[in-house]
Each structure stands twice: as structure tokens, then as C-alpha cells.
Amino acid sequence: MYQTSLVNCIFLFPPLSGLEGNQTDLDKRKEIFGKNLIPPKKPKTFLQLVWEALQDVTLIILELAALISLGLSFYHPPGESGGEMCGSAAGGVEDEGEADAGWIEGAAILLSVVCVVIVTAFNDWSKEKQFRGLQSRIEQEQKFQVVRGSQVIQLPVADILVGDIAQIKYGDLLPADGVLIQGNDLKIDESSLTGESDHVKKAADKDPMLLSGTHVMEGSGRMVVTAVGVNSQTGIIFTLLGAGVEEEEKKEKKGGAVEDGHQNTGKMQDGNMESNQIKVKKQDGAAAMEMQPLKSAEGGEADEKEKKKVSAPKKEKSVLQGKLTKLAVQIGYAGLVMSSITVTILVLYFSIDNFVMKKRPWMAECTPIYVQYFVKFFIIGVTVLVVAVPEGLPLAVTISLAYSVKKMMKDNNLVRHLDACETMGNATAICSDKTGTLTTNRMTAVQCYIGDVHYKKIPDPGVLPPKSLDLLINAIAINSAYTTKILPPDKEGGLPKQVGNKTECGLLGLILELKRDYQPIRNQIPEEKLYKVYTFNSVRKSMSTVIKLPDGSFRMYSKGASEIVLKKCSHILNEVGELRVFRPRDKDEMVKKVIEPMACEGLRTICVAYRDFSNDPEPNWDDENNILNDLTAICVVGIEDPVRPEVPDAIQKCQRAGITVRMVTGDNINTARAIAIKCGIIHPGEDFLCIDGKEFNRRIRNEKGEVEQERMDKVWPKLRVLARSSPTDKHTLVKGIIDSTMADQRQVVAVTGDGTNDGPALKKADVGFAMGIAGTDVAKEASDIILTDDNFSSIVKAVMWGRNVYDSISKFLQFQLTVNVVAVIVAFTGACITQDSPLKAVQMLWVNLIMDTFASLALATEPPNESLLKRKPYGRNKPLISSTMTKNILGHAVYQLVIIFTLLFVGEQIFDIDSGRDAPLHAPPSEHYTLIFNTFVMMQLFNEINARKIHGERNVFDGIFRNPIFCSIVFGTFVVQIVIVQFGGKPFSCQPLNLEKWMWCVFLGLGELVWGQVIATIPNLKLRFLRRAGQLTRKDELPEEDVNEENEEIDHAERELRRGQILWFRGLNRIQTQIEVVNTFKSGTSFQGAGALRRQSSTTSQTQDVTNVSSPSHVSLSNALSSPTSTTAATAPPTTGHSSCERIP
């Protein structure tokens, strides 16, 4: 059935028309061959997430302590005098029946734990749902061109069916298996399946099988889809991987073939499933890349990625993750030490007081009472630990990142890897493409040189030599991708719609301006009649198409970068359309008089040429050097691509924010310089470097042709424009900047790219931006963020959001550490002096909930503003906690401690109430301790408003109403606090307070705002106590080869943390897993000339950019690094050998 249908689907429909698009036929195909997606793994249920949340070590300890406390509370010592016999601390005044209420505290702790678990599970559930939604959005972005009913249409990858005719082109990631039926110079990178980096030539008559998950590196063509979804090559591997890591490992150990449940699908392919599967696992993340085109309904790839993460090497941490990990370890140790000391002091004090000072004997019947005391002490200790450990930090990071990612979509940034969002906030350098990013990518031919005349505007066709005009029209119409078209405008009076390659659109527009039409020529010579096509690539920098003429001879049309094509020309058409010899001195003159003036006006120059061949003997078309030579130039066209109006302002913002913008383009150096001046990347008279790829390589390579970092360090600080660059040059530049050790801080580099060969540079960069409109699938796959509008100003918004994430985490830390310091000291001191913590276990858990879950939600959702772009990047080595934050933390902690200790020791006298100190074991809640608890919470609420500012700003209310989440959380917490105090009773150890005492509590809380103004007036002291908290040192930034050593260090830290029973790190790992959820097709791939390049995340060794910004409009460089031998002034001659521009726009 399958084979018959397959034969039918290939041969019953003519290849050119494709499927008819009949819904019944489409449904039948879906039913027989399946959809092009893989059923996703079921998401975890809410109960599973609850169970995971219960695994946290600290919560388990609290649960056990609460259960023991609960069990012992029902035990009463025998005899009436049992209480007296068992020690004075157990005696004391108890209301009738209060002794029976001892179970309430244990039950309340258990209830609090349940609340914490449910909140955590709900957060995880909503987080997973959000990430699946994001994954689904990424999947919907990918579309593919297919022919249906003779019409070329764009279809979502999931809708491609067996029998479809798919149009494939340079840069595509194949979404299904198929057979090539027509191809032009097609080369495929099959390394994701085979591990071989060499590109494989494909032709309809030789090796026509195309496999899903492979990349089109050159050429174009059409294929009939033969297998989709789970039946395709990638689908089979995906299904095998989905069988489960453990199962797979067992099978690999046995050495048996992996066949169970997959025999039928396995037979479809060449029988190498098992080896392919193992290769995929061994390759550098290649499996993830293959899985990209197979669209699961809800992001199943993400779950597979989770499964596979055990076999993949650990990814290095981003800047923020690295700092947070270090800080968490430091806080964790401090909390563990404090809680241990608290428990030890309480136990020793009780034991010495009863058994040494009062010389009481240990009585068997009193043992449960003693144990009950020890359990109470233990609960206090664990509570100190709970408050000390910032388990809300991963939640804050997740909320902040998820919130930012959601909002960034509106700013045309589709974030594929969550950590890229905050890494962008630390960016010090951006290497940007020119076309489409800095410019509008709407190409228009505005000048041309034809028949020995330079026309400053497009001439009337009547003045041109007819022979030259005909050759030009044919050369452009035939020697362009047939998918490139100019369509009528969508709206009346609008501009014509450009579809396909924009440079080719500019040339087709020239044909239309010359009152001719290209479509009849294409109809006369359809794509399948083209004899040979040399497609454009970064090495050729030209495209050539060979056609067979009616007399049997051949004609080749060529177009490409003017100086490159002109070098290959030996003739040129004169004013009457006749050939004349084109000598080297003529070329030089043309460069000076035609190409450079065009380039100085920011025009891209394209040369159109042709060559005739006889058919006897037929040329050897594989001998490119001889074929692409001895050409006849027809015309040189100057194409304008205007700078986007918003780009100069965006670049100025970047420079003000301490980010160096570099333009890396394939264009002529004069064109690049002119555009750079228009954009504001360079300013005439400044000390900068503007060179082409050839000169760049000469400066950075030694005699053996190897790149030397020392040479690179002389070039990159001043480099602003790199013209005529290849993708290899781009990668070399990015790597050189990243690996530089010129300064204490390493660079954080962002790169934009749209072509397939930009993949290595996008992977190498800390943040890779791919173009959503012009970008190829391969570039998008290698990127971290996709710019859906291809606009540079969207990158500036990404910087703003990245910095906002960093600031949001800092705000949360400032608030949380203040609570930590105060709560730990109060619990510790209170326990040591009064043998009881003024803040009870349940109250501590409520405070923990305020400062963790609620505060992270409130402070992590602050919207960004323009002021974020008015400061330099924080840099990798700057501590997470700045000196201003340290001052705020310590200052507010001092205020809160003074208030609480005053209330603790003299509060009963001030308010004329009974003292709550030295209360018996099951005594009723006291008004005294309720007052302390309420004041403490009020101070936290008002300090949360202070925490909104971390740079010493005085107006802490600025923009507060722009964040409704913050306002509602503060108000909601206040309402819940009223309920707890007034109606909490025994479970919350609270006694209702009257209005006067409530007013005092609020008044003392308001004092936080006044005290915040006092602290703001104190100059920043060199407080070394917390300044290094979370600071990354050079040692923490290991290069990629040291990744294994880094993993060992991390594992060691994890072991230490588990020993300390701290759940924070487990929480962080969970967040890292969730970050990986979005990385569905991030992987390392072998690229020609670059080898297998692993994604370098943002903790590899880099240094801070030596460039700094002195004013919004001027970029200056530190004098210490200026080297007279490696600079070129804006007005100096370019290093390519051409004379300088006569005028600079």
C-alpha cells in the first residue's frame, strides 16, 4: 500500500504543477502518510510538579520536624507534677486547654509547606505552559515554498505532505525527505546526519535523495516530498531518541539493533538507523538541529532536549547565572552556619540550665518533653535556614526573563534562548551587517554605466544601444533566481512589492524602468531549461547562468560585485553595442571614474557581463576558473539601499550606552564607509579603522597564514568598518574580540547575520541575531534572537530589555538580602537571649513567601525605560551587589534591627503590655510578639518600594503606577497581613491588635521611606563586606576547553550545597533546564572552512571593550591602545589601493 501510493504520488502528478490542492486528496494523504510533525511528549501534570516541589531538602526537613512536633504535642507526662519534674522551662502559666493546642504549630507548619509547594508547582506549570507557547510560536514562524496547482505558495512546515513539490534554495533547512527532480548547482551539508562536513553535490540524475534536517549550502532546485513526520529520516531518529535514554543505553550496551517498534519505519531508509542514531548522540548537539523542521504541536522537541541533556556537555553559564550561582553558594553557607549555631546554642542553654545549673536528673517519663523542646529548637534553626536561603531567586530570574521575552516579542525580538536576553544587557560590541539591518533592504537602481556613458539617473531606453539593451534585459531576467519577482503593490499608490533576493529585485526594477518586462523571457526559457547555474556564494561573489542558444552554442550571463566581475572582463560593449577590448588601464579608469563615485554616494555597484561558447567541443563546465573568465561587460549598475531613518538615532544610543558598533559587510569599502558615516558609526576626522577583508587578513595573520591574537589586538579596538568581508572574516573578527585579553574584562559580543555561512559567527558570538525576513533557516537556527523586522533599532531594544532583567534581579536581591540579614539576626539573637525566636516558624514562612514569591513577581516585572541606555555595561567582573546596593542593604537592616530589638526588649514598657519573652512551651500568642511580627512585615512592605531603585535615586515612586503588578502585590500583601494578625490566632501565633497599635506599626514601616532618603545622602563607602558577593573573577571565566574542569567545580559546589541541605541550587538547575526548553534547535554544526564550532556561551574568557563613549556623537579610544601603524583617519585613502572618495556625504 505504502509503496504503491508513493509511486502514485511521484508519477501521477506532473512535477511542475504539484498537488492540485483538492481538500479530499490532501486529507487522504495526511491519513495515509501522516502529517509533518511528531506528537509531543505529554507535559508534566500538576501533581507531578507538586511531587517535584516536595523533593526540596529544606521542605522535607520542615515536614519531618513538623510531624515530630505534631506527634509529641499529644504526649502529656504522667502525674500532675510532671511539668515541674521535667524542668522549669516547661512550666509556667498556661490557660486551661492551651496545653492541648500544642498540635497547632506543627499543623500550621505543614499547611505553610503545602502552600509553598502549591505555589512552586503552579509557577512551574505556568512556566512550562509559557515556554511551550513560545516554542509553538517559533515553529509557526518557519514556512516553506511549495508548488500547488501550478502556484508557488508559502506553507507552514507542518502542512507539507507527501507528493508536494517543494522549492529548495540556498540556506534552507529541509523539512522532509524527498527526491530531487530539478536542481541548479545544488550542494547539501549532510553533517547533521553523517558527521561528514564536506558538502554533497546533488543532481536529478546522480544522488537525488534529499533528507530532512540537512542544509542547502549552495544552489536551488525542486524536490518531490516522499516522507514526512515520523517516517522521514529525522523522524525515525527522533522516534528512536524518544524511546528513552535508559532504554537506549541498555540497547547500546547489548550491541543489538534498535528495532523494537520501528521495523516498518526503519525499512524506508538505508538501514543505518542505529549508527545514525548513535552518531547523532555523539555529535555536538547535531540531533537538536535535525529535529528542528519536524514541527511538534506543542514543542515536543523541548522535552526530547531535556531527555538528552544528560549526555550533552554542560553549557557554560551566562553572566548573570554565573554571578547568581556564586552568590547563592555564599549565602547558603552563611545561612547554614547561622542556623547550626542557633540550634547548638538553644540546645546547650537548655541542657546547661536544667541539668547543670539546676542539677535535675534525666527522667525517662520526661524524655518526650525534652525531645519536644529539642524539636522546637530544631524547627527554629531550620526556619533560620529557610529565611537565609534565597530560594526565590531562581523564581525571580525566571519571571523576569519570561516577562521580558513576552514583551520583547512586541519589540520585534523573538528570543529563542532565554539566557541571551540578559546577556544582551552586558553587550559591549555589536558586529552588524549593513544590508537590511542598517538599511531598508529595498534596492533601487539609480545610476548606470552603459555604452561608455555614466548616467546619473536611469536613462530613456531610446538613447541606449539596442543590442546592449537586449543583452542587459536577457542577462538580468535569466541570470536571477526565478523566485525573485516584483509584484504589484498591496495598496493603491504604494511601492511595488519585492519578493526574493533584494539586489536582484533592484535589477529587475531596472528592466521595468527601461519599459521592458522580464516575465516573457522567463516563460520562453523556464528554469528547467537552464543548462548550468553557478549560484552566488561568498567565495565567487557572483552568479552565472548558462543557456543553450538555438544554433547549439552556449551563452553565459554573469553578474556580481563590480570590481570582481570587471577583473574577469576582457571586452566591453561600446556606445553602439559593439565589443571593444577592455585593457587593465581601462579597468583602473572605470574604477576611478565610475565605481568609486557611485560607492562614495553609498551605492552598491553590480556589473552585468556575458560570454559566448561554441558547442564543439563542449566546454568543461566544472573548470570554473576558465569558464568564469574572458567575459564581456555589458553594464555597471549603481543600486541604492537607503539607511533606515531610525538607525542613526539607535546607533547613537548604543554609543552612549558604551557599546561599540562595527559594520561588517560584503560591499565595496567606499560604499561601506559612506553608509557608516550616514549611520553615525564613524565621524570624519576621528581615529578609527576602515579596511577591507584582504587588508584585515594581512594585518592579523603571520607569515604562515595563521591568525595571531597579538596582531588582532592591534586591529579590533579601532576597527569600525570591515568591507568586502567573507563569513570567515566575520567569524575571525568575533573570535578575536572574544578571546582578547587586553583588559580585565572580556568583551560580550553580539552579531547579526542572515546567510547560511554566517552560522559560525552567530554561534561564536555571545548573542547571535538572525534576520526574520531575509535570514536563511540555517542562520535562524544558529541564532539566539530573531529580529522579526530585520531592524537594527530592535537590537537596541534588546539591550534595554537585557539591562532591565539584570536590574530587576538586582532590585529583588537588594530587597531579599535586607530581609535575610534582619530575619536571621533577629531569630539568632532572640534565640540566644530569650531561648525563643521572636518570629515564629509559621510567621517566618509567611515572610519568606512575601520576600520570595510575591517580591520576585513585583520587582521582576518592572518595565524598562530609556535611562537604562545612559550608562555603560556592567561588565563580567563587576559584583552583582554594587556598593550602592550594599549601602542600602546594610542601612535598612540597621534601621529594622534597631526597631525590632527596641520592641523586643522594651516594647512591653512603651506600649504597656505583657512581655512575650520567656513564654512557656504552649503559651497563647502574646500581643508583644504580634507587634514585633506586624512591624517587621510593615517595614518589608515599605522597603519593597525603596528596593525599586538601585542606583541611589531619590524618587522611589517614579513610574510606580506603570507597574500594576507591583501595586496590586503590595496592596494584596497588606490586606493578607491584616487578616493574619486579626484572625490568625494560634496557628500564626498572633494576638489581634487595636487601631492605635496598627497605626504605630504602619508608622514604623513608613519610617523606612524616610530612612531611605537619609541613606541616599550618605556617600558610597568602600564597603568590602558585601561588595564581592556574586562577583565573577577571571578564574570563573574558563575557556571552552576547560569546560570539563568547570563542570567538576560546579558538581563539587552542588555536593557541598546538598550537604548543607540547601534547595536553592536545585531550583537554579530547574531554571537552567527551563532555559534549555527554548533551545530546541541550538547546536554545533560542521561548516566548511570552520570545522565543528561549538556554541560559546557567555562565560568563555573575554575582556571588556577598550573603546568607551565620551559623548553621544563621538567615539573615542583610550590613548593607551592607540597604535599609529594600525589606524586610518576618516579622510585617509582606503587601504584597498583605490583612490579616496571625492566627496563624503
Short mmCIF file of C-alpha atoms in Angstrom, two decimals, residues 5-396:
data_model
loop_
_atom_site.label_atom_id
_atom_site.label_comp_id
_atom_site.label_asym_id
_atom_site.label_seq_id
_atom_site.Cartn_x
_atom_site.Cartn_y
_atom_site.Cartn_z
CA SER A 5 0.89 5.19 -3.03
CA LEU A 6 4.46 6.52 -3.10
CA VAL A 7 4.80 5.63 -6.79
CA ASN A 8 1.42 7.20 -7.47
CA CYS A 9 2.27 10.38 -5.62
CA ILE A 10 5.51 10.83 -7.56
CA PHE A 11 4.37 9.89 -11.04
CA LEU A 12 0.65 10.66 -11.30
CA PHE A 13 1.16 14.39 -10.83
CA PRO A 14 3.27 16.40 -13.29
CA PRO A 15 6.30 17.80 -11.43
CA LEU A 16 5.67 21.40 -12.47
CA SER A 17 2.09 21.73 -11.28
CA GLY A 18 2.41 19.96 -7.91
CA LEU A 19 -0.59 18.75 -5.94
CA GLU A 20 -3.93 20.15 -7.05
CA GLY A 21 -4.79 21.34 -3.55
CA ASN A 22 -8.04 19.36 -3.50
CA GLN A 23 -9.02 19.09 0.20
CA THR A 24 -10.19 15.46 -0.13
CA ASP A 25 -6.86 14.48 -1.69
CA LEU A 26 -4.90 16.38 0.96
CA ASP A 27 -6.86 14.72 3.77
CA LYS A 28 -6.27 11.29 2.25
CA ARG A 29 -2.53 11.94 2.05
CA LYS A 30 -2.50 13.03 5.67
CA GLU A 31 -4.32 9.86 6.62
CA ILE A 32 -2.01 7.52 4.63
CA PHE A 33 1.39 9.21 5.02
CA GLY A 34 0.84 11.28 8.14
CA LYS A 35 1.48 14.94 8.97
CA ASN A 36 4.88 16.58 9.04
CA LEU A 37 5.04 16.72 12.82
CA ILE A 38 5.93 14.48 15.71
CA PRO A 39 3.40 14.00 18.53
CA PRO A 40 4.74 15.88 21.55
CA LYS A 41 5.53 14.21 24.82
CA LYS A 42 2.77 14.88 27.32
CA PRO A 43 3.57 17.77 29.64
CA LYS A 44 4.02 17.03 33.32
CA THR A 45 0.78 17.03 35.24
CA PHE A 46 0.20 19.40 38.12
CA LEU A 47 0.51 16.50 40.60
CA GLN A 48 3.90 15.52 39.12
CA LEU A 49 5.08 19.11 39.58
CA VAL A 50 3.77 19.06 43.17
CA TRP A 51 5.75 15.88 43.80
CA GLU A 52 8.89 17.51 42.33
CA ALA A 53 8.42 20.57 44.54
CA LEU A 54 8.16 18.27 47.58
CA GLN A 55 11.65 16.92 46.83
CA ASP A 56 13.28 20.11 48.12
CA VAL A 57 15.54 19.18 51.02
CA THR A 58 14.64 22.11 53.27
CA LEU A 59 10.92 21.47 52.91
CA ILE A 60 11.44 17.77 53.73
CA ILE A 61 13.31 18.75 56.92
CA LEU A 62 10.48 21.11 57.89
CA GLU A 63 7.87 18.43 57.16
CA LEU A 64 9.69 15.89 59.36
CA ALA A 65 10.18 18.42 62.16
CA ALA A 66 6.51 19.40 61.96
CA LEU A 67 5.38 15.73 62.06
CA ILE A 68 7.59 15.03 65.10
CA SER A 69 6.27 18.19 66.78
CA LEU A 70 2.72 17.13 65.92
CA GLY A 71 3.22 13.64 67.33
CA LEU A 72 4.87 14.80 70.56
CA SER A 73 2.30 17.53 71.19
CA PHE A 74 -0.26 14.83 72.06
CA TYR A 75 2.02 13.33 74.73
CA HIS A 76 1.49 14.51 78.33
CA PRO A 77 3.90 13.48 81.13
CA PRO A 78 2.36 11.22 83.78
CA GLY A 79 1.23 12.69 87.07
CA GLU A 80 0.26 16.21 87.97
CA SER A 81 3.74 17.25 88.90
CA GLY A 82 5.23 16.01 85.65
CA GLY A 83 5.67 19.52 84.38
CA GLU A 84 7.64 20.59 87.44
CA MET A 85 9.79 17.47 87.38
CA CYS A 86 10.70 17.97 83.73
CA GLY A 87 12.30 21.34 84.13
CA SER A 88 11.29 24.91 84.80
CA ALA A 89 11.24 25.90 81.19
CA ALA A 90 8.36 23.51 80.60
CA GLY A 91 6.31 25.03 83.41
CA GLY A 92 4.74 28.43 83.55
CA VAL A 93 1.31 29.87 83.20
CA GLU A 94 -0.91 28.13 80.68
CA ASP A 95 -4.54 28.85 80.05
CA GLU A 96 -6.90 25.97 80.52
CA GLY A 97 -6.90 23.86 77.42
CA GLU A 98 -3.91 25.67 75.86
CA ALA A 99 -1.67 22.67 76.52
CA ASP A 100 -3.96 20.68 74.27
CA ALA A 101 -3.42 23.18 71.45
CA GLY A 102 0.26 22.29 71.02
CA TRP A 103 -0.55 20.47 67.80
CA ILE A 104 -1.50 23.73 66.08
CA GLU A 105 2.09 24.86 65.45
CA GLY A 106 3.05 21.57 63.75
CA ALA A 107 -0.14 21.62 61.69
CA ALA A 108 0.43 25.26 60.71
CA ILE A 109 3.97 24.48 59.51
CA LEU A 110 2.62 21.60 57.43
CA LEU A 111 -0.04 23.90 55.98
CA SER A 112 2.60 26.50 55.14
CA VAL A 113 4.69 23.84 53.43
CA VAL A 114 1.63 22.80 51.40
CA CYS A 115 1.13 26.45 50.36
CA VAL A 116 4.79 26.81 49.32
CA VAL A 117 4.62 23.55 47.35
CA ILE A 118 1.41 24.51 45.55
CA VAL A 119 2.78 27.98 44.67
CA THR A 120 6.03 26.41 43.36
CA ALA A 121 4.16 23.78 41.35
CA PHE A 122 1.82 26.39 39.89
CA ASN A 123 4.78 28.56 38.90
CA ASP A 124 6.48 25.58 37.21
CA TRP A 125 3.25 24.67 35.45
CA SER A 126 2.60 28.17 34.14
CA LYS A 127 6.28 28.49 33.18
CA GLU A 128 6.16 25.25 31.16
CA LYS A 129 2.94 26.37 29.52
CA GLN A 130 4.52 29.69 28.59
CA PHE A 131 7.64 28.05 27.15
CA ARG A 132 5.53 25.64 25.12
CA GLY A 133 3.62 28.61 23.77
CA LEU A 134 6.90 30.28 22.84
CA GLN A 135 8.10 27.08 21.18
CA SER A 136 4.84 26.88 19.25
CA ARG A 137 5.38 30.48 18.09
CA ILE A 138 8.89 29.65 16.87
CA GLU A 139 7.51 26.69 14.94
CA GLN A 140 4.81 28.72 13.26
CA GLU A 141 7.47 31.16 12.07
CA GLN A 142 9.02 28.58 9.75
CA LYS A 143 7.39 28.31 6.36
CA PHE A 144 8.42 26.61 3.16
CA GLN A 145 7.75 27.24 -0.54
CA VAL A 146 5.77 24.51 -2.32
CA VAL A 147 4.05 24.29 -5.68
CA ARG A 148 0.34 23.50 -5.52
CA GLY A 149 -1.95 23.80 -8.52
CA SER A 150 0.92 25.40 -10.51
CA GLN A 151 1.10 28.22 -7.93
CA VAL A 152 4.11 28.79 -5.66
CA ILE A 153 2.77 29.23 -2.12
CA GLN A 154 4.29 29.52 1.38
CA LEU A 155 3.14 26.75 3.70
CA PRO A 156 3.85 26.14 7.39
CA VAL A 157 6.30 23.24 7.60
CA ALA A 158 3.71 21.12 9.45
CA ASP A 159 1.35 21.30 6.43
CA ILE A 160 3.80 19.82 3.90
CA LEU A 161 2.52 16.48 2.57
CA VAL A 162 3.94 13.53 0.67
CA GLY A 163 3.69 14.34 -3.05
CA ASP A 164 4.22 18.09 -2.63
CA ILE A 165 6.73 19.76 -4.94
CA ALA A 166 8.98 21.79 -2.63
CA GLN A 167 11.17 24.60 -3.96
CA ILE A 168 14.51 24.48 -2.22
CA LYS A 169 17.13 27.20 -2.23
CA TYR A 170 20.38 28.32 -0.60
CA GLY A 171 20.07 28.46 3.18
CA ASP A 172 17.05 26.17 3.57
CA LEU A 173 16.79 23.51 6.24
CA LEU A 174 14.99 20.63 4.53
CA PRO A 175 11.71 19.89 6.32
CA ALA A 176 11.07 16.44 4.84
CA ASP A 177 12.69 13.65 2.79
CA GLY A 178 12.37 13.89 -0.96
CA VAL A 179 13.69 13.14 -4.45
CA LEU A 180 15.32 15.92 -6.45
CA ILE A 181 13.59 16.42 -9.81
CA GLN A 182 15.41 19.58 -10.94
CA GLY A 183 18.49 21.21 -9.48
CA ASN A 184 20.95 24.02 -10.15
CA ASP A 185 24.45 23.59 -8.69
CA LEU A 186 22.88 22.06 -5.58
CA LYS A 187 25.15 21.24 -2.64
CA ILE A 188 23.88 19.84 0.65
CA ASP A 189 25.51 19.79 4.08
CA GLU A 190 24.60 16.36 5.50
CA SER A 191 26.89 16.65 8.53
CA SER A 192 23.92 16.64 10.91
CA LEU A 193 23.22 13.05 9.78
CA THR A 194 26.59 11.67 8.70
CA GLY A 195 29.12 13.72 10.62
CA GLU A 196 30.95 14.48 7.35
CA SER A 197 31.45 18.21 6.86
CA ASP A 198 32.06 18.04 3.08
CA HIS A 199 29.17 19.34 1.02
CA VAL A 200 27.46 16.71 -1.12
CA LYS A 201 26.60 17.54 -4.75
CA LYS A 202 23.06 16.59 -5.71
CA ALA A 203 21.58 16.21 -9.17
CA ALA A 204 18.37 14.72 -10.57
CA ASP A 205 20.37 12.02 -12.38
CA LYS A 206 23.00 11.46 -9.69
CA ASP A 207 22.37 11.08 -5.95
CA PRO A 208 18.91 12.72 -5.99
CA MET A 209 17.86 11.70 -2.43
CA LEU A 210 17.41 14.64 -0.08
CA LEU A 211 16.98 14.04 3.66
CA SER A 212 15.20 16.10 6.26
CA GLY A 213 17.34 18.02 8.71
CA THR A 214 20.11 18.66 6.15
CA HIS A 215 21.07 22.13 4.92
CA VAL A 216 21.15 23.57 1.41
CA MET A 217 24.56 25.25 1.23
CA GLU A 218 24.50 26.23 -2.46
CA GLY A 219 22.15 26.29 -5.41
CA SER A 220 18.44 25.72 -5.80
CA GLY A 221 16.01 23.14 -7.14
CA ARG A 222 12.74 21.30 -6.70
CA MET A 223 12.03 18.05 -4.95
CA VAL A 224 9.07 15.70 -4.59
CA VAL A 225 8.39 15.06 -0.91
CA THR A 226 8.49 11.30 -0.22
CA ALA A 227 8.41 11.05 3.58
CA VAL A 228 7.20 13.38 6.32
CA GLY A 229 6.99 13.42 10.11
CA VAL A 230 7.88 10.21 11.91
CA ASN A 231 8.56 8.44 8.58
CA SER A 232 11.29 10.86 7.48
CA GLN A 233 14.96 10.33 8.26
CA THR A 234 14.88 12.85 11.10
CA GLY A 235 11.55 11.47 12.34
CA ILE A 236 12.96 7.97 12.69
CA ILE A 237 15.96 9.23 14.65
CA PHE A 238 13.68 11.40 16.73
CA THR A 239 11.41 8.44 17.49
CA LEU A 240 14.40 6.30 18.44
CA LEU A 241 15.71 9.01 20.73
CA GLY A 242 12.25 9.30 22.23
CA ALA A 243 12.41 5.67 23.30
CA GLY A 244 14.21 6.96 26.39
CA VAL A 245 17.81 7.44 27.34
CA GLU A 246 17.93 4.49 29.74
CA GLU A 247 16.43 2.09 27.21
CA GLU A 248 18.82 3.33 24.60
CA GLU A 249 21.84 2.92 26.83
CA LYS A 250 20.85 -0.66 27.58
CA LYS A 251 20.48 -1.41 23.89
CA GLU A 252 23.83 0.17 23.09
CA LYS A 253 25.48 -1.92 25.78
CA LYS A 254 23.95 -5.08 24.36
CA GLY A 255 25.09 -4.02 20.91
CA GLY A 256 21.77 -5.15 19.47
CA ALA A 257 19.97 -3.40 16.68
CA VAL A 258 17.47 -0.81 17.73
CA GLU A 259 14.40 -2.23 16.10
CA ASP A 260 11.60 -2.60 18.64
CA GLY A 261 8.54 -0.82 17.37
CA HIS A 262 10.41 0.78 14.49
CA GLN A 263 10.80 -2.02 11.93
CA ASN A 264 8.36 -0.57 9.45
CA THR A 265 9.71 2.95 9.52
CA GLY A 266 13.28 1.68 9.58
CA LYS A 267 12.83 -0.23 6.32
CA MET A 268 12.12 3.00 4.50
CA GLN A 269 15.68 4.19 4.80
CA ASP A 270 19.06 2.66 4.19
CA GLY A 271 19.25 0.50 7.30
CA ASN A 272 21.77 2.69 9.06
CA MET A 273 19.36 3.89 11.66
CA GLU A 274 21.24 2.64 14.65
CA SER A 275 24.57 4.02 13.60
CA ASN A 276 22.95 7.29 12.61
CA GLN A 277 21.23 7.44 15.94
CA ILE A 278 24.46 6.87 17.85
CA LYS A 279 26.30 9.35 15.66
CA VAL A 280 23.63 11.89 16.33
CA LYS A 281 24.03 11.47 20.07
CA LYS A 282 27.79 11.70 19.85
CA GLN A 283 27.83 14.74 17.59
CA ASP A 284 27.98 18.18 19.05
CA GLY A 285 24.28 18.69 19.57
CA ALA A 286 23.51 17.80 15.98
CA ALA A 287 20.42 15.88 16.93
CA ALA A 288 18.79 19.01 18.18
CA MET A 289 19.43 20.63 14.84
CA GLU A 290 17.86 17.78 12.92
CA MET A 291 14.75 17.91 14.96
CA GLN A 292 14.03 21.49 14.11
CA PRO A 293 11.96 21.07 10.94
CA LEU A 294 9.70 18.42 12.42
CA LYS A 295 7.07 20.50 14.00
CA SER A 296 5.55 19.06 17.09
CA ALA A 297 2.20 20.51 18.03
CA GLU A 298 3.30 21.78 21.41
CA GLY A 299 7.07 21.81 21.33
CA GLY A 300 7.89 18.14 21.81
CA GLU A 301 11.47 18.83 20.78
CA ALA A 302 11.95 20.67 24.00
CA ASP A 303 11.13 17.61 26.05
CA GLU A 304 13.42 15.46 23.97
CA LYS A 305 16.13 18.01 24.59
CA GLU A 306 15.54 17.63 28.30
CA LYS A 307 15.99 13.89 27.97
CA LYS A 308 19.17 14.26 26.02
CA LYS A 309 20.73 16.82 28.28
CA VAL A 310 22.24 14.05 30.37
CA SER A 311 24.51 13.06 27.50
CA ALA A 312 25.32 16.58 26.34
CA PRO A 313 28.17 18.52 27.94
CA LYS A 314 27.03 21.13 30.43
CA LYS A 315 26.59 24.52 28.84
CA GLU A 316 28.63 27.28 30.38
CA LYS A 317 26.70 29.81 32.41
CA SER A 318 25.71 33.25 31.24
CA VAL A 319 26.98 36.35 33.06
CA LEU A 320 24.01 36.59 35.41
CA GLN A 321 23.77 32.84 36.03
CA GLY A 322 27.46 32.71 36.95
CA LYS A 323 27.14 35.57 39.41
CA LEU A 324 23.91 34.22 40.94
CA THR A 325 25.39 30.76 41.42
CA LYS A 326 28.37 32.17 43.26
CA LEU A 327 26.19 34.45 45.38
CA ALA A 328 23.81 31.61 46.25
CA VAL A 329 26.68 29.44 47.45
CA GLN A 330 27.96 32.28 49.64
CA ILE A 331 24.50 33.00 51.14
CA GLY A 332 23.82 29.29 51.56
CA TYR A 333 26.97 28.74 53.61
CA ALA A 334 26.24 31.79 55.77
CA GLY A 335 22.66 30.59 56.41
CA LEU A 336 23.83 27.08 57.25
CA VAL A 337 26.40 28.36 59.73
CA MET A 338 23.87 30.69 61.41
CA SER A 339 21.16 28.02 61.69
CA SER A 340 23.65 25.46 63.09
CA ILE A 341 24.87 27.95 65.71
CA THR A 342 21.27 28.85 66.62
CA VAL A 343 20.29 25.20 67.24
CA THR A 344 23.53 24.47 69.12
CA ILE A 345 23.14 27.49 71.45
CA LEU A 346 19.48 26.70 72.19
CA VAL A 347 20.19 23.04 72.98
CA LEU A 348 23.26 23.84 75.10
CA TYR A 349 21.50 26.63 77.01
CA PHE A 350 18.52 24.37 77.82
CA SER A 351 20.75 21.45 78.82
CA ILE A 352 23.13 23.51 80.96
CA ASP A 353 20.30 25.41 82.61
CA ASN A 354 18.36 22.26 83.56
CA PHE A 355 20.94 19.55 84.07
CA VAL A 356 23.98 21.52 85.28
CA MET A 357 22.74 24.68 86.97
CA LYS A 358 19.54 23.22 88.46
CA LYS A 359 21.01 19.71 88.74
CA ARG A 360 17.85 17.98 87.58
CA PRO A 361 18.13 14.27 86.75
CA TRP A 362 17.16 12.98 83.29
CA MET A 363 13.85 11.21 83.89
CA ALA A 364 12.56 8.61 81.45
CA GLU A 365 8.97 9.90 81.52
CA CYS A 366 10.25 13.41 80.72
CA THR A 367 12.14 12.30 77.60
CA PRO A 368 9.23 13.18 75.21
CA ILE A 369 9.05 16.65 76.77
CA TYR A 370 12.78 17.17 76.25
CA VAL A 371 12.53 15.86 72.69
CA GLN A 372 9.65 18.27 72.12
CA TYR A 373 11.91 21.12 73.21
CA PHE A 374 14.74 19.92 71.00
CA VAL A 375 12.32 19.61 68.05
CA LYS A 376 11.17 23.18 68.71
CA PHE A 377 14.81 24.34 68.71
CA PHE A 378 15.43 22.38 65.52
CA ILE A 379 12.39 23.97 63.85
CA ILE A 380 13.72 27.42 64.79
CA GLY A 381 17.10 26.50 63.26
CA VAL A 382 15.55 25.18 60.06
CA THR A 383 13.38 28.29 59.82
CA VAL A 384 16.50 30.48 60.05
CA LEU A 385 17.93 28.44 57.18
CA VAL A 386 14.71 28.76 55.15
CA VAL A 387 14.78 32.54 55.53
CA ALA A 388 18.51 32.78 54.84
CA VAL A 389 18.48 30.75 51.61
CA PRO A 390 17.13 32.78 48.67
CA GLU A 391 15.10 30.03 47.01
CA GLY A 392 13.01 32.78 45.41
CA LEU A 393 15.99 33.85 43.31
CA PRO A 394 15.50 31.28 40.52
CA LEU A 395 11.83 32.24 40.51
CA ALA A 396 12.75 35.92 40.16
#
